[in-house]
PDB file of C-alpha atoms in Angstrom:
ATOM      1  CA  UNK A 780     100.260  53.381 -20.338  1.00 44.00           C
ATOM      2  CA  UNK A 781      99.163  52.157 -23.742  1.00 66.00           C
ATOM      3  CA  UNK A 782      97.822  48.398 -23.831  1.00 87.00           C
ATOM      4  CA  UNK A 783      97.832  45.911 -26.537  1.00 93.00           C
ATOM      5  CA  UNK A 784      94.199  45.544 -28.130  1.00 97.00           C
ATOM      6  CA  UNK A 785      92.743  42.428 -27.621  1.00 98.00           C
ATOM      7  CA  UNK A 786      92.426  40.340 -30.881  1.00 98.00           C
ATOM      8  CA  UNK A 787      90.228  37.561 -29.551  1.00 98.00           C
ATOM      9  CA  UNK A 788      86.687  36.513 -30.747  1.00 98.00           C
ATOM     10  CA  UNK A 789      84.208  33.739 -30.515  1.00 97.00           C
ATOM     11  CA  UNK A 790      82.434  31.899 -32.911  1.00 97.00           C
ATOM     12  CA  UNK A 791      79.856  29.507 -31.785  1.00 94.00           C
ATOM     13  CA  UNK A 792      81.765  28.962 -28.786  1.00 95.00           C
ATOM     14  CA  UNK A 793      85.033  28.525 -30.254  1.00 97.00           C
ATOM     15  CA  UNK A 794      87.347  31.215 -28.725  1.00 97.00           C
ATOM     16  CA  UNK A 795      90.247  32.192 -31.271  1.00 98.00           C
ATOM     17  CA  UNK A 796      92.960  34.098 -30.373  1.00 98.00           C
ATOM     18  CA  UNK A 797      92.475  36.494 -33.561  1.00 98.00           C
ATOM     19  CA  UNK A 798      89.888  36.924 -36.431  1.00 98.00           C
ATOM     20  CA  UNK A 799      92.493  35.302 -38.764  1.00 98.00           C
ATOM     21  CA  UNK A 800      91.487  32.276 -40.031  1.00 98.00           C
ATOM     22  CA  UNK A 801      93.505  30.811 -42.724  1.00 98.00           C
ATOM     23  CA  UNK A 802      91.574  29.511 -45.207  1.00 97.00           C
ATOM     24  CA  UNK A 803      90.676  25.533 -47.161  1.00 95.00           C
ATOM     25  CA  UNK A 804      91.997  25.121 -50.331  1.00 90.00           C
ATOM     26  CA  UNK A 805      95.004  27.392 -50.112  1.00 92.00           C
ATOM     27  CA  UNK A 806      96.555  26.178 -46.733  1.00 94.00           C
ATOM     28  CA  UNK A 807      96.320  22.500 -47.546  1.00 94.00           C
ATOM     29  CA  UNK A 808      96.277  20.503 -44.551  1.00 96.00           C
ATOM     30  CA  UNK A 809      97.778  23.217 -42.429  1.00 95.00           C
ATOM     31  CA  UNK A 810     100.875  20.711 -41.553  1.00 94.00           C
ATOM     32  CA  UNK A 811     102.533  22.128 -44.844  1.00 94.00           C
ATOM     33  CA  UNK A 812     102.992  25.437 -43.366  1.00 94.00           C
ATOM     34  CA  UNK A 813     104.267  24.637 -40.008  1.00 94.00           C
ATOM     35  CA  UNK A 814     107.950  25.655 -41.004  1.00 94.00           C
ATOM     36  CA  UNK A 815     106.876  28.831 -42.269  1.00 94.00           C
ATOM     37  CA  UNK A 816     104.182  30.224 -40.191  1.00 95.00           C
ATOM     38  CA  UNK A 817     103.602  29.506 -36.478  1.00 97.00           C
ATOM     39  CA  UNK A 818     100.090  27.496 -36.873  1.00 97.00           C
ATOM     40  CA  UNK A 819      99.540  28.787 -32.981  1.00 97.00           C
ATOM     41  CA  UNK A 820      99.608  31.920 -33.910  1.00 97.00           C
ATOM     42  CA  UNK A 821      97.009  31.908 -36.211  1.00 98.00           C
ATOM     43  CA  UNK A 822      92.922  32.313 -35.239  1.00 98.00           C
ATOM     44  CA  UNK A 823      93.005  29.002 -36.875  1.00 98.00           C
ATOM     45  CA  UNK A 824      92.883  26.983 -39.961  1.00 96.00           C
ATOM     46  CA  UNK A 825      90.630  25.037 -42.207  1.00 98.00           C
ATOM     47  CA  UNK A 826      91.715  21.910 -44.263  1.00 97.00           C
ATOM     48  CA  UNK A 827      91.522  20.945 -47.831  1.00 95.00           C
ATOM     49  CA  UNK A 828      87.967  20.007 -48.419  1.00 95.00           C
ATOM     50  CA  UNK A 829      87.653  16.340 -47.368  1.00 97.00           C
ATOM     51  CA  UNK A 830      85.375  13.702 -48.920  1.00 96.00           C
ATOM     52  CA  UNK A 831      84.082  10.344 -48.530  1.00 95.00           C
ATOM     53  CA  UNK A 832      86.678   9.042 -51.005  1.00 96.00           C
ATOM     54  CA  UNK A 833      90.111  10.479 -52.248  1.00 95.00           C
ATOM     55  CA  UNK A 834      89.293  12.711 -55.378  1.00 94.00           C
ATOM     56  CA  UNK A 835      92.321  13.231 -57.999  1.00 94.00           C
ATOM     57  CA  UNK A 836      91.165  16.657 -58.864  1.00 92.00           C
ATOM     58  CA  UNK A 837      90.310  18.043 -62.287  1.00 93.00           C
ATOM     59  CA  UNK A 838      93.030  18.400 -65.291  1.00 92.00           C
ATOM     60  CA  UNK A 839      95.676  20.807 -66.047  1.00 94.00           C
ATOM     61  CA  UNK A 840      96.043  23.540 -65.978  1.00 96.00           C
ATOM     62  CA  UNK A 841      94.279  24.554 -62.598  1.00 96.00           C
ATOM     63  CA  UNK A 842      95.133  27.650 -61.990  1.00 96.00           C
ATOM     64  CA  UNK A 843      95.315  30.745 -64.593  1.00 96.00           C
ATOM     65  CA  UNK A 844      96.412  34.266 -62.818  1.00 95.00           C
ATOM     66  CA  UNK A 845      93.611  37.297 -64.016  1.00 95.00           C
ATOM     67  CA  UNK A 846      93.882  41.093 -63.298  1.00 92.00           C
ATOM     68  CA  UNK A 847      93.894  41.174 -59.192  1.00 91.00           C
ATOM     69  CA  UNK A 848      93.179  37.764 -58.674  1.00 95.00           C
ATOM     70  CA  UNK A 849      93.294  34.061 -59.566  1.00 96.00           C
ATOM     71  CA  UNK A 850      90.994  31.932 -61.167  1.00 96.00           C
ATOM     72  CA  UNK A 851      90.946  27.891 -60.249  1.00 94.00           C
ATOM     73  CA  UNK A 852      89.805  24.642 -60.969  1.00 93.00           C
ATOM     74  CA  UNK A 853      91.599  22.574 -58.336  1.00 93.00           C
ATOM     75  CA  UNK A 854      88.819  20.035 -58.116  1.00 89.00           C
ATOM     76  CA  UNK A 855      88.955  19.097 -54.638  1.00 88.00           C
ATOM     77  CA  UNK A 856      91.650  17.213 -55.101  1.00 94.00           C
ATOM     78  CA  UNK A 857      92.303  15.311 -51.426  1.00 95.00           C
ATOM     79  CA  UNK A 858      92.975  12.123 -49.634  1.00 96.00           C
ATOM     80  CA  UNK A 859      89.761  11.302 -48.654  1.00 97.00           C
ATOM     81  CA  UNK A 860      88.042  11.351 -44.782  1.00 98.00           C
ATOM     82  CA  UNK A 861      89.847   8.437 -43.851  1.00 98.00           C
ATOM     83  CA  UNK A 862      93.359   8.818 -44.538  1.00 98.00           C
ATOM     84  CA  UNK A 863      93.278  12.070 -43.374  1.00 98.00           C
ATOM     85  CA  UNK A 864      91.516  11.088 -40.176  1.00 98.00           C
ATOM     86  CA  UNK A 865      94.440   8.382 -39.762  1.00 98.00           C
ATOM     87  CA  UNK A 866      97.360  10.339 -40.866  1.00 97.00           C
ATOM     88  CA  UNK A 867      96.799  13.926 -40.420  1.00 97.00           C
ATOM     89  CA  UNK A 868      94.703  14.819 -37.706  1.00 98.00           C
ATOM     90  CA  UNK A 869      97.137  13.182 -35.019  1.00 97.00           C
ATOM     91  CA  UNK A 870      99.351  15.690 -35.810  1.00 97.00           C
ATOM     92  CA  UNK A 871      96.886  18.781 -36.134  1.00 97.00           C
ATOM     93  CA  UNK A 872      95.833  17.407 -32.803  1.00 96.00           C
ATOM     94  CA  UNK A 873      98.593  18.613 -31.269  1.00 97.00           C
ATOM     95  CA  UNK A 874      98.359  22.101 -32.499  1.00 97.00           C
ATOM     96  CA  UNK A 875      97.598  24.707 -29.871  1.00 97.00           C
ATOM     97  CA  UNK A 876      94.527  26.463 -32.491  1.00 97.00           C
ATOM     98  CA  UNK A 877      91.474  25.776 -33.835  1.00 98.00           C
ATOM     99  CA  UNK A 878      91.619  23.127 -36.640  1.00 98.00           C
ATOM    100  CA  UNK A 879      88.429  23.323 -38.485  1.00 98.00           C
ATOM    101  CA  UNK A 880      87.569  20.495 -41.274  1.00 98.00           C
ATOM    102  CA  UNK A 881      86.010  21.308 -44.636  1.00 97.00           C
ATOM    103  CA  UNK A 882      83.465  18.714 -45.687  1.00 96.00           C
ATOM    104  CA  UNK A 883      82.613  18.353 -49.260  1.00 91.00           C
ATOM    105  CA  UNK A 884      80.289  15.759 -51.016  1.00 90.00           C
ATOM    106  CA  UNK A 885      78.372  15.072 -54.845  1.00 87.00           C
ATOM    107  CA  UNK A 886      75.210  13.820 -52.736  1.00 88.00           C
ATOM    108  CA  UNK A 887      73.471  14.712 -49.361  1.00 89.00           C
ATOM    109  CA  UNK A 888      74.680  11.274 -47.961  1.00 92.00           C
ATOM    110  CA  UNK A 889      78.474  11.892 -48.955  1.00 93.00           C
ATOM    111  CA  UNK A 890      78.634  14.680 -46.487  1.00 94.00           C
ATOM    112  CA  UNK A 891      76.906  12.839 -43.712  1.00 96.00           C
ATOM    113  CA  UNK A 892      79.113   9.913 -44.325  1.00 97.00           C
ATOM    114  CA  UNK A 893      82.079  12.434 -44.056  1.00 98.00           C
ATOM    115  CA  UNK A 894      80.822  13.751 -40.846  1.00 98.00           C
ATOM    116  CA  UNK A 895      80.098  10.331 -39.235  1.00 98.00           C
ATOM    117  CA  UNK A 896      83.555   9.256 -39.670  1.00 98.00           C
ATOM    118  CA  UNK A 897      85.137  13.037 -38.274  1.00 98.00           C
ATOM    119  CA  UNK A 898      82.981  12.573 -35.589  1.00 98.00           C
ATOM    120  CA  UNK A 899      84.508   9.576 -33.892  1.00 97.00           C
ATOM    121  CA  UNK A 900      87.823  11.464 -34.170  1.00 97.00           C
ATOM    122  CA  UNK A 901      89.414  14.345 -31.514  1.00 97.00           C
ATOM    123  CA  UNK A 902      91.511  17.901 -32.846  1.00 97.00           C
ATOM    124  CA  UNK A 903      88.976  19.886 -34.645  1.00 98.00           C
ATOM    125  CA  UNK A 904      87.241  22.887 -33.453  1.00 98.00           C
ATOM    126  CA  UNK A 905      84.655  22.323 -35.978  1.00 98.00           C
ATOM    127  CA  UNK A 906      82.970  21.526 -39.023  1.00 98.00           C
ATOM    128  CA  UNK A 907      82.802  23.957 -42.200  1.00 98.00           C
ATOM    129  CA  UNK A 908      80.186  22.654 -44.714  1.00 96.00           C
ATOM    130  CA  UNK A 909      81.355  23.523 -48.165  1.00 93.00           C
ATOM    131  CA  UNK A 910      78.171  23.740 -50.792  1.00 88.00           C
ATOM    132  CA  UNK A 911      79.922  26.116 -53.120  1.00 67.00           C
ATOM    133  CA  UNK A 912      82.517  24.566 -54.879  1.00 56.00           C
ATOM    134  CA  UNK A 913      82.125  25.857 -58.264  1.00 47.00           C
ATOM    135  CA  UNK A 914      84.732  23.906 -59.855  1.00 42.00           C
ATOM    136  CA  UNK A 915      83.167  19.967 -59.906  1.00 46.00           C
ATOM    137  CA  UNK A 916      81.597  18.413 -62.339  1.00 47.00           C
ATOM    138  CA  UNK A 917      78.725  17.450 -60.224  1.00 47.00           C
ATOM    139  CA  UNK A 918      77.462  18.522 -56.328  1.00 45.00           C
ATOM    140  CA  UNK A 919      78.529  21.885 -54.595  1.00 48.00           C
ATOM    141  CA  UNK A 920      77.044  24.206 -56.855  1.00 53.00           C
ATOM    142  CA  UNK A 921      73.590  22.618 -56.951  1.00 66.00           C
ATOM    143  CA  UNK A 922      73.394  22.832 -53.462  1.00 77.00           C
ATOM    144  CA  UNK A 923      74.293  26.177 -53.062  1.00 79.00           C
ATOM    145  CA  UNK A 924      71.895  28.156 -55.607  1.00 86.00           C
ATOM    146  CA  UNK A 925      68.615  26.500 -54.446  1.00 90.00           C
ATOM    147  CA  UNK A 926      67.540  27.254 -50.915  1.00 93.00           C
ATOM    148  CA  UNK A 927      65.344  24.052 -50.494  1.00 93.00           C
ATOM    149  CA  UNK A 928      68.523  21.546 -51.247  1.00 90.00           C
ATOM    150  CA  UNK A 929      70.696  23.463 -49.338  1.00 93.00           C
ATOM    151  CA  UNK A 930      68.476  23.194 -46.297  1.00 95.00           C
ATOM    152  CA  UNK A 931      67.915  19.661 -46.989  1.00 92.00           C
ATOM    153  CA  UNK A 932      71.959  19.302 -46.922  1.00 93.00           C
ATOM    154  CA  UNK A 933      72.512  21.469 -43.580  1.00 96.00           C
ATOM    155  CA  UNK A 934      69.655  19.518 -41.990  1.00 97.00           C
ATOM    156  CA  UNK A 935      71.077  15.960 -42.881  1.00 96.00           C
ATOM    157  CA  UNK A 936      74.198  17.212 -41.634  1.00 97.00           C
ATOM    158  CA  UNK A 937      73.052  18.879 -38.442  1.00 97.00           C
ATOM    159  CA  UNK A 938      71.241  15.510 -37.249  1.00 97.00           C
ATOM    160  CA  UNK A 939      75.323  13.886 -37.923  1.00 97.00           C
ATOM    161  CA  UNK A 940      76.536  15.488 -35.874  1.00 97.00           C
ATOM    162  CA  UNK A 941      76.784  16.384 -31.884  1.00 95.00           C
ATOM    163  CA  UNK A 942      80.365  17.092 -30.994  1.00 96.00           C
ATOM    164  CA  UNK A 943      80.891  20.179 -32.979  1.00 98.00           C
ATOM    165  CA  UNK A 944      79.522  23.689 -34.476  1.00 98.00           C
ATOM    166  CA  UNK A 945      78.645  23.358 -38.170  1.00 98.00           C
ATOM    167  CA  UNK A 946      79.458  26.196 -39.586  1.00 98.00           C
ATOM    168  CA  UNK A 947      78.189  26.636 -43.854  1.00 97.00           C
ATOM    169  CA  UNK A 948      80.289  27.898 -46.490  1.00 96.00           C
ATOM    170  CA  UNK A 949      77.799  30.040 -48.896  1.00 96.00           C
ATOM    171  CA  UNK A 950      78.413  30.726 -52.544  1.00 93.00           C
ATOM    172  CA  UNK A 951      78.254  34.452 -54.152  1.00 95.00           C
ATOM    173  CA  UNK A 952      76.890  33.252 -57.314  1.00 93.00           C
ATOM    174  CA  UNK A 953      73.213  33.433 -56.440  1.00 94.00           C
ATOM    175  CA  UNK A 954      70.784  36.102 -56.908  1.00 94.00           C
ATOM    176  CA  UNK A 955      70.003  36.829 -53.221  1.00 97.00           C
ATOM    177  CA  UNK A 956      72.430  35.875 -50.721  1.00 97.00           C
ATOM    178  CA  UNK A 957      70.222  36.640 -47.584  1.00 98.00           C
ATOM    179  CA  UNK A 958      67.665  33.668 -49.253  1.00 98.00           C
ATOM    180  CA  UNK A 959      70.664  31.598 -48.540  1.00 97.00           C
ATOM    181  CA  UNK A 960      71.756  32.523 -45.402  1.00 98.00           C
ATOM    182  CA  UNK A 961      68.247  32.083 -43.969  1.00 98.00           C
ATOM    183  CA  UNK A 962      67.898  28.480 -45.246  1.00 97.00           C
ATOM    184  CA  UNK A 963      70.734  27.553 -43.621  1.00 97.00           C
ATOM    185  CA  UNK A 964      70.206  29.290 -40.225  1.00 98.00           C
ATOM    186  CA  UNK A 965      66.659  27.293 -40.298  1.00 98.00           C
ATOM    187  CA  UNK A 966      68.256  24.494 -41.415  1.00 98.00           C
ATOM    188  CA  UNK A 967      70.389  24.376 -38.117  1.00 98.00           C
ATOM    189  CA  UNK A 968      73.476  25.943 -39.007  1.00 98.00           C
ATOM    190  CA  UNK A 969      75.484  27.414 -36.072  1.00 98.00           C
ATOM    191  CA  UNK A 970      77.517  29.559 -38.330  1.00 98.00           C
ATOM    192  CA  UNK A 971      78.141  30.717 -42.035  1.00 98.00           C
ATOM    193  CA  UNK A 972      81.195  31.956 -43.775  1.00 98.00           C
ATOM    194  CA  UNK A 973      81.046  33.838 -47.016  1.00 97.00           C
ATOM    195  CA  UNK A 974      81.906  34.048 -49.590  1.00 96.00           C
ATOM    196  CA  UNK A 975      83.529  31.176 -51.698  1.00 94.00           C
ATOM    197  CA  UNK A 976      84.436  31.751 -55.416  1.00 94.00           C
ATOM    198  CA  UNK A 977      82.736  33.522 -58.378  1.00 95.00           C
ATOM    199  CA  UNK A 978      82.219  31.255 -61.341  1.00 93.00           C
ATOM    200  CA  UNK A 979      84.649  32.533 -64.189  1.00 95.00           C
ATOM    201  CA  UNK A 980      86.716  31.912 -67.325  1.00 96.00           C
ATOM    202  CA  UNK A 981      90.052  32.613 -68.870  1.00 97.00           C
ATOM    203  CA  UNK A 982      90.636  32.650 -72.472  1.00 97.00           C
ATOM    204  CA  UNK A 983      93.402  32.026 -74.827  1.00 96.00           C
ATOM    205  CA  UNK A 984      92.715  34.653 -77.907  1.00 97.00           C
ATOM    206  CA  UNK A 985      94.964  33.178 -80.080  1.00 98.00           C
ATOM    207  CA  UNK A 986      94.001  29.337 -79.683  1.00 97.00           C
ATOM    208  CA  UNK A 987      90.564  30.172 -78.534  1.00 98.00           C
ATOM    209  CA  UNK A 988      90.501  28.053 -75.806  1.00 98.00           C
ATOM    210  CA  UNK A 989      90.259  28.096 -71.786  1.00 97.00           C
ATOM    211  CA  UNK A 990      93.393  28.112 -69.799  1.00 97.00           C
ATOM    212  CA  UNK A 991      91.635  26.046 -67.773  1.00 97.00           C
ATOM    213  CA  UNK A 992      91.753  22.346 -68.216  1.00 96.00           C
ATOM    214  CA  UNK A 993      88.372  21.924 -66.727  1.00 94.00           C
ATOM    215  CA  UNK A 994      87.333  25.171 -69.103  1.00 95.00           C
ATOM    216  CA  UNK A 995      85.597  27.006 -65.932  1.00 94.00           C
ATOM    217  CA  UNK A 996      86.934  28.180 -62.666  1.00 93.00           C
ATOM    218  CA  UNK A 997      86.458  30.203 -59.446  1.00 94.00           C
ATOM    219  CA  UNK A 998      87.642  33.924 -58.961  1.00 96.00           C
ATOM    220  CA  UNK A 999      89.180  34.789 -56.139  1.00 97.00           C
ATOM    221  CA  UNK A1000      91.766  37.446 -54.753  1.00 97.00           C
ATOM    222  CA  UNK A1001      91.238  41.219 -54.418  1.00 97.00           C
ATOM    223  CA  UNK A1002      89.087  41.778 -57.176  1.00 96.00           C
ATOM    224  CA  UNK A1003      86.215  40.020 -55.388  1.00 98.00           C
ATOM    225  CA  UNK A1004      86.307  42.071 -51.984  1.00 98.00           C
ATOM    226  CA  UNK A1005      83.782  44.869 -52.736  1.00 98.00           C
ATOM    227  CA  UNK A1006      81.369  42.520 -53.160  1.00 98.00           C
ATOM    228  CA  UNK A1007      81.955  40.352 -51.096  1.00 98.00           C
ATOM    229  CA  UNK A1008      82.328  43.007 -48.282  1.00 98.00           C
ATOM    230  CA  UNK A1009      78.199  43.839 -49.895  1.00 98.00           C
ATOM    231  CA  UNK A1010      77.355  40.060 -49.356  1.00 98.00           C
ATOM    232  CA  UNK A1011      78.519  39.753 -45.249  1.00 98.00           C
ATOM    233  CA  UNK A1012      76.808  43.058 -44.517  1.00 98.00           C
ATOM    234  CA  UNK A1013      73.863  41.553 -46.598  1.00 98.00           C
ATOM    235  CA  UNK A1014      73.841  38.342 -44.389  1.00 98.00           C
ATOM    236  CA  UNK A1015      75.180  39.486 -41.099  1.00 98.00           C
ATOM    237  CA  UNK A1016      71.743  41.724 -41.240  1.00 98.00           C
ATOM    238  CA  UNK A1017      69.528  38.570 -42.208  1.00 98.00           C
ATOM    239  CA  UNK A1018      70.236  36.224 -39.618  1.00 98.00           C
ATOM    240  CA  UNK A1019      71.076  35.906 -36.131  1.00 98.00           C
ATOM    241  CA  UNK A1020      74.262  33.412 -36.673  1.00 98.00           C
ATOM    242  CA  UNK A1021      77.822  34.517 -36.252  1.00 98.00           C
ATOM    243  CA  UNK A1022      79.339  35.693 -40.026  1.00 98.00           C
ATOM    244  CA  UNK A1023      82.823  34.522 -40.947  1.00 98.00           C
ATOM    245  CA  UNK A1024      84.062  36.937 -43.758  1.00 98.00           C
ATOM    246  CA  UNK A1025      86.349  36.012 -46.638  1.00 98.00           C
ATOM    247  CA  UNK A1026      86.929  37.111 -49.937  1.00 98.00           C
ATOM    248  CA  UNK A1027      89.952  39.190 -51.358  1.00 97.00           C
ATOM    249  CA  UNK A1028      91.716  39.844 -47.999  1.00 98.00           C
ATOM    250  CA  UNK A1029      95.369  40.682 -48.144  1.00 98.00           C
ATOM    251  CA  UNK A1030      95.968  43.455 -45.442  1.00 98.00           C
ATOM    252  CA  UNK A1031      95.090  43.924 -41.462  1.00 98.00           C
ATOM    253  CA  UNK A1032      93.054  46.619 -43.104  1.00 98.00           C
ATOM    254  CA  UNK A1033      91.256  44.228 -45.287  1.00 98.00           C
ATOM    255  CA  UNK A1034      90.151  41.988 -41.963  1.00 98.00           C
ATOM    256  CA  UNK A1035      89.053  45.138 -40.322  1.00 98.00           C
ATOM    257  CA  UNK A1036      86.744  46.200 -43.055  1.00 98.00           C
ATOM    258  CA  UNK A1037      84.967  42.471 -42.890  1.00 99.00           C
ATOM    259  CA  UNK A1038      84.347  43.080 -38.945  1.00 98.00           C
ATOM    260  CA  UNK A1039      83.017  46.366 -39.424  1.00 98.00           C
ATOM    261  CA  UNK A1040      80.626  45.107 -41.839  1.00 98.00           C
ATOM    262  CA  UNK A1041      79.706  42.228 -39.823  1.00 98.00           C
ATOM    263  CA  UNK A1042      82.257  39.309 -39.593  1.00 98.00           C
ATOM    264  CA  UNK A1043      83.360  38.197 -36.672  1.00 98.00           C
ATOM    265  CA  UNK A1044      85.868  36.252 -38.207  1.00 98.00           C
ATOM    266  CA  UNK A1045      87.599  36.397 -41.340  1.00 98.00           C
ATOM    267  CA  UNK A1046      89.178  33.734 -43.816  1.00 98.00           C
ATOM    268  CA  UNK A1047      92.314  34.629 -46.147  1.00 98.00           C
ATOM    269  CA  UNK A1048      93.022  32.676 -48.588  1.00 96.00           C
ATOM    270  CA  UNK A1049      94.387  33.961 -52.156  1.00 97.00           C
ATOM    271  CA  UNK A1050      96.830  36.136 -50.735  1.00 97.00           C
ATOM    272  CA  UNK A1051      98.747  32.631 -49.601  1.00 95.00           C
ATOM    273  CA  UNK A1052     100.159  31.774 -52.679  1.00 90.00           C
ATOM    274  CA  UNK A1053     102.431  35.063 -52.885  1.00 88.00           C
ATOM    275  CA  UNK A1054     103.266  35.168 -49.192  1.00 94.00           C
ATOM    276  CA  UNK A1055     102.831  32.087 -47.669  1.00 93.00           C
ATOM    277  CA  UNK A1056     103.131  34.116 -44.517  1.00 96.00           C
ATOM    278  CA  UNK A1057     100.164  36.174 -45.011  1.00 97.00           C
ATOM    279  CA  UNK A1058      97.750  34.885 -42.323  1.00 96.00           C
ATOM    280  CA  UNK A1059     100.343  35.540 -39.639  1.00 96.00           C
ATOM    281  CA  UNK A1060     101.406  39.220 -41.124  1.00 97.00           C
ATOM    282  CA  UNK A1061      97.738  40.184 -40.632  1.00 98.00           C
ATOM    283  CA  UNK A1062      97.508  39.359 -37.204  1.00 98.00           C
ATOM    284  CA  UNK A1063      99.940  42.232 -36.656  1.00 98.00           C
ATOM    285  CA  UNK A1064      98.737  44.589 -39.344  1.00 98.00           C
ATOM    286  CA  UNK A1065      95.164  44.327 -37.493  1.00 98.00           C
ATOM    287  CA  UNK A1066      97.278  44.938 -34.166  1.00 98.00           C
ATOM    288  CA  UNK A1067      98.497  48.407 -35.303  1.00 98.00           C
ATOM    289  CA  UNK A1068      95.206  49.233 -36.861  1.00 98.00           C
ATOM    290  CA  UNK A1069      93.404  49.004 -33.542  1.00 98.00           C
ATOM    291  CA  UNK A1070      96.209  50.708 -31.724  1.00 97.00           C
ATOM    292  CA  UNK A1071      95.850  53.654 -34.447  1.00 97.00           C
ATOM    293  CA  UNK A1072      92.520  53.671 -34.009  1.00 97.00           C
ATOM    294  CA  UNK A1073      92.780  53.707 -30.171  1.00 97.00           C
ATOM    295  CA  UNK A1074      90.392  50.677 -30.180  1.00 97.00           C
ATOM    296  CA  UNK A1075      91.208  48.150 -27.051  1.00 97.00           C
ATOM    297  CA  UNK A1076      90.038  45.222 -29.018  1.00 98.00           C
ATOM    298  CA  UNK A1077      89.151  43.920 -32.357  1.00 98.00           C
ATOM    299  CA  UNK A1078      85.188  43.187 -30.856  1.00 98.00           C
ATOM    300  CA  UNK A1079      84.761  46.943 -31.300  1.00 98.00           C
ATOM    301  CA  UNK A1080      84.765  46.427 -34.477  1.00 98.00           C
ATOM    302  CA  UNK A1081      82.205  44.214 -35.669  1.00 98.00           C
ATOM    303  CA  UNK A1082      79.116  45.696 -37.480  1.00 98.00           C
ATOM    304  CA  UNK A1083      79.952  49.003 -37.131  1.00 98.00           C
ATOM    305  CA  UNK A1084      79.573  50.497 -40.248  1.00 98.00           C
ATOM    306  CA  UNK A1085      77.477  53.428 -40.907  1.00 96.00           C
ATOM    307  CA  UNK A1086      75.786  53.796 -44.549  1.00 97.00           C
ATOM    308  CA  UNK A1087      75.380  57.374 -45.493  1.00 97.00           C
ATOM    309  CA  UNK A1088      71.847  58.798 -46.230  1.00 89.00           C
TER     310      UNK A1088
END
């Protein structure tokens, strides 16, 4: 008799129903999708990046379609951590799924202040430290590309939290991803997620001007998946931390590929723009892939890549 494959996984002590997490920045605060997606069916989701004070974001246009992807320069528009804690989190706390708070700051102290506010709340499974957003004028990228600065931010954040695990979201805009992964591990991260978007520009040739209001933005979507897979594989073999993989995921087979490269869970982002039901669809597609492979659990895929030669 055939049994249904077990999709459960675990990230730094957090049990997930499946390895499909809706990524920060593309899933709002989660509540906006409640009428479209069964939020409780997901492995979890990460809310929009939260800052100490509200951020209005960048000037429009903010999103441009590219070949096999999307370029965005939203600028981390959000309501601020205190409004989130008062207005959004009480509703999120009623869900039967893992809710992660993405935390952003322009300075190390900004990160600490956001975390201190969240530490006094209920309803969150963990924190994702966003040190890698490429489309703001200050902060973000400077921490993501310097292992010393990254270590400083993570150490301060680690000292500020005790209730929940700390996941550090790494940037692909570096020479060697393993250096940054080790810096996060040594500074006290409980897990890492990667990759964030690649810095890019889209140009209006007739007008000779950038198409984005902020000029440069972050490239995401299927175009970046091969590079993201490579970096996930490298990071997973450089540290002992659990890895969450993301970058161009649009199908259940994509999820499987990231697991095979060493990730224990995945995040899906850009694909939700053309199909908001994508995160839930991927769960079914992954299950069917496992059935065809005659595997009893998704965990059997993790870190099973056999390199040639």
